[in-house]
Coordinates of C-alpha atoms in Angstrom, one line a residue:
M287 CA 129.6 78.1 -58.6
R288 CA 127.9 80.0 -55.9
Y289 CA 129.8 81.6 -53.1
A290 CA 128.0 81.8 -49.5
K291 CA 127.5 85.3 -49.3
D292 CA 126.1 85.0 -53.2
V293 CA 123.6 82.2 -51.6
S294 CA 122.8 84.5 -48.3
E295 CA 121.7 87.7 -50.5
T296 CA 119.2 85.3 -52.3
A297 CA 118.0 83.8 -49.3
D298 CA 117.4 87.6 -47.4
E299 CA 116.0 89.1 -50.3
R300 CA 113.4 86.1 -50.9
S301 CA 113.0 86.4 -47.2
L302 CA 112.6 90.2 -47.3
A303 CA 109.8 89.1 -50.2
S304 CA 108.2 87.2 -47.8
R305 CA 108.2 89.0 -44.5
L306 CA 106.9 92.7 -47.1
R307 CA 103.9 90.3 -48.8
L308 CA 102.5 88.9 -45.5
A309 CA 102.7 92.6 -43.8
V310 CA 101.3 94.4 -46.1
V311 CA 98.6 91.4 -46.5
R312 CA 98.0 92.2 -42.7
L313 CA 98.1 95.4 -42.6
N314 CA 95.4 95.3 -45.9
R315 CA 93.2 93.0 -43.9
R316 CA 93.2 95.4 -40.8
L317 CA 92.3 98.7 -43.0
R318 CA 89.7 96.6 -44.7
A319 CA 88.1 96.1 -41.1
Q320 CA 87.6 99.6 -40.7
R321 CA 84.7 100.5 -43.1
A322 CA 81.9 102.4 -42.0
S323 CA 79.4 99.4 -41.9
T324 CA 80.0 95.7 -42.4
D325 CA 76.3 95.3 -44.4
L326 CA 78.5 95.3 -47.7
S327 CA 80.7 93.0 -49.0
L328 CA 84.4 93.8 -49.9
T329 CA 83.8 93.2 -53.5
Q330 CA 80.6 95.7 -53.4
I331 CA 83.3 98.5 -51.2
S332 CA 85.6 97.8 -54.0
A333 CA 83.1 98.6 -56.6
L334 CA 82.2 101.5 -54.9
S335 CA 85.7 103.1 -54.3
T336 CA 86.3 102.9 -57.9
L337 CA 83.0 104.9 -59.0
H338 CA 84.5 107.4 -56.5
K339 CA 88.2 107.0 -57.7
C340 CA 87.0 107.3 -61.4
G341 CA 83.5 108.4 -62.3
P342 CA 80.2 107.3 -63.6
M343 CA 81.0 104.1 -65.6
T344 CA 79.2 101.2 -67.8
P345 CA 79.0 98.2 -66.0
G346 CA 81.1 96.6 -68.6
Q347 CA 83.7 99.1 -67.6
L348 CA 83.3 98.8 -64.0
A349 CA 83.9 94.6 -64.3
T350 CA 86.7 95.1 -66.4
R351 CA 88.5 97.2 -63.8
E352 CA 87.4 95.0 -61.0
G353 CA 88.3 92.4 -62.6
V354 CA 85.3 89.7 -62.5
Q355 CA 82.8 88.8 -64.6
P356 CA 79.6 91.1 -65.9
P357 CA 77.1 88.8 -64.5
S358 CA 78.9 89.1 -60.8
M359 CA 78.9 93.1 -61.5
T360 CA 75.7 93.2 -62.6
R361 CA 74.7 91.6 -59.0
V362 CA 76.8 94.0 -57.1
I363 CA 75.2 96.8 -59.0
A364 CA 71.8 95.5 -58.0
A365 CA 72.7 95.1 -54.3
L366 CA 74.3 98.6 -54.6
E367 CA 71.7 100.0 -56.2
E368 CA 69.2 99.0 -53.8
M369 CA 70.7 100.4 -51.0
S370 CA 70.5 103.7 -52.8
F371 CA 74.8 103.8 -53.0
V372 CA 74.7 104.0 -56.9
V373 CA 72.2 105.0 -59.2
R374 CA 71.6 103.4 -63.0
S375 CA 71.1 105.8 -66.2
P376 CA 71.3 105.8 -69.6
H377 CA 73.4 105.8 -71.7
P378 CA 73.8 108.8 -73.9
T379 CA 75.2 107.1 -77.1
D380 CA 74.4 103.4 -76.9
G381 CA 70.9 102.3 -75.7
R382 CA 71.9 99.2 -75.2
Q383 CA 74.0 100.5 -72.4
A384 CA 73.5 102.1 -68.5
I385 CA 75.6 104.3 -66.8
V386 CA 76.5 103.5 -63.3
T387 CA 77.0 106.4 -60.8
L388 CA 77.7 106.7 -57.1
T389 CA 75.0 108.8 -55.3
E390 CA 75.2 111.0 -52.6
E391 CA 74.6 107.8 -50.0
G392 CA 77.5 106.2 -52.0
H393 CA 79.7 108.7 -51.6
D394 CA 79.2 109.7 -48.3
Y395 CA 79.8 105.8 -47.5
V396 CA 83.2 106.0 -49.8
L397 CA 83.9 109.1 -47.3
A398 CA 82.9 107.5 -44.0
T399 CA 85.0 104.3 -44.4
I400 CA 88.1 106.3 -45.9
S401 CA 88.4 108.3 -42.6
R402 CA 88.0 105.4 -40.5
R403 CA 90.8 103.6 -42.0
E404 CA 92.9 106.7 -42.1
A405 CA 92.1 107.2 -38.4
W406 CA 93.3 103.6 -37.5
L407 CA 96.2 104.0 -39.5
D408 CA 96.7 107.6 -37.7
Q409 CA 96.3 106.1 -34.2
R410 CA 98.9 103.3 -35.0
L411 CA 101.3 105.9 -36.5
A412 CA 101.4 108.0 -33.8
E413 CA 102.7 105.1 -31.4
L414 CA 105.9 104.9 -33.6
S415 CA 108.9 107.1 -32.9
D416 CA 109.4 109.6 -35.6
E417 CA 112.4 107.9 -36.8
E418 CA 109.9 105.0 -37.6
R419 CA 107.3 107.2 -39.3
H420 CA 110.7 108.6 -41.2
V421 CA 111.2 105.2 -42.4
L422 CA 108.1 104.3 -43.3
S423 CA 107.1 107.8 -45.3
E424 CA 110.5 106.4 -47.4
A425 CA 109.2 102.8 -47.3
A426 CA 106.1 104.3 -49.5
E427 CA 107.7 106.1 -51.5
I428 CA 109.4 103.2 -52.3
I429 CA 106.3 100.8 -52.0
D430 CA 104.1 103.4 -54.4
R431 CA 106.8 103.2 -56.9
M432 CA 107.3 99.6 -57.0
A433 CA 103.5 99.3 -57.8
R434 CA 103.6 101.6 -60.5
H435 CA 106.3 99.3 -62.6
G436 CA 104.1 95.8 -62.1

């Protein structure tokens, strides 16, 4: 037999999970909208960001990191190459492979997008009280910890 207190705590936890999920989704959507150009798809931006963070890699490695099928990543890489954001070069040890590397233009695009997103977020944070920013600082640490234990 469950007591009312146990039931309400479970409902509150579900409510928190739902509210947190929706808040993260909405914030992510708003941050994604703050990109340097709308000419790129979110998949292309994500691939650029991965190359920026992880460095050069094969198309297969990039597809695995991005959670897409290799043929899809081949199309993404081709489009990014056409825009001069990435370049393919021969793999040093495997002639069947290529290495995809971010170009200076691609690097600049990623940095511009990061800068726009952080500027937008800085503006929103400036609208909050010191106490609210402190709460968000603590929440960011907790959310980061939760994400690492996935």
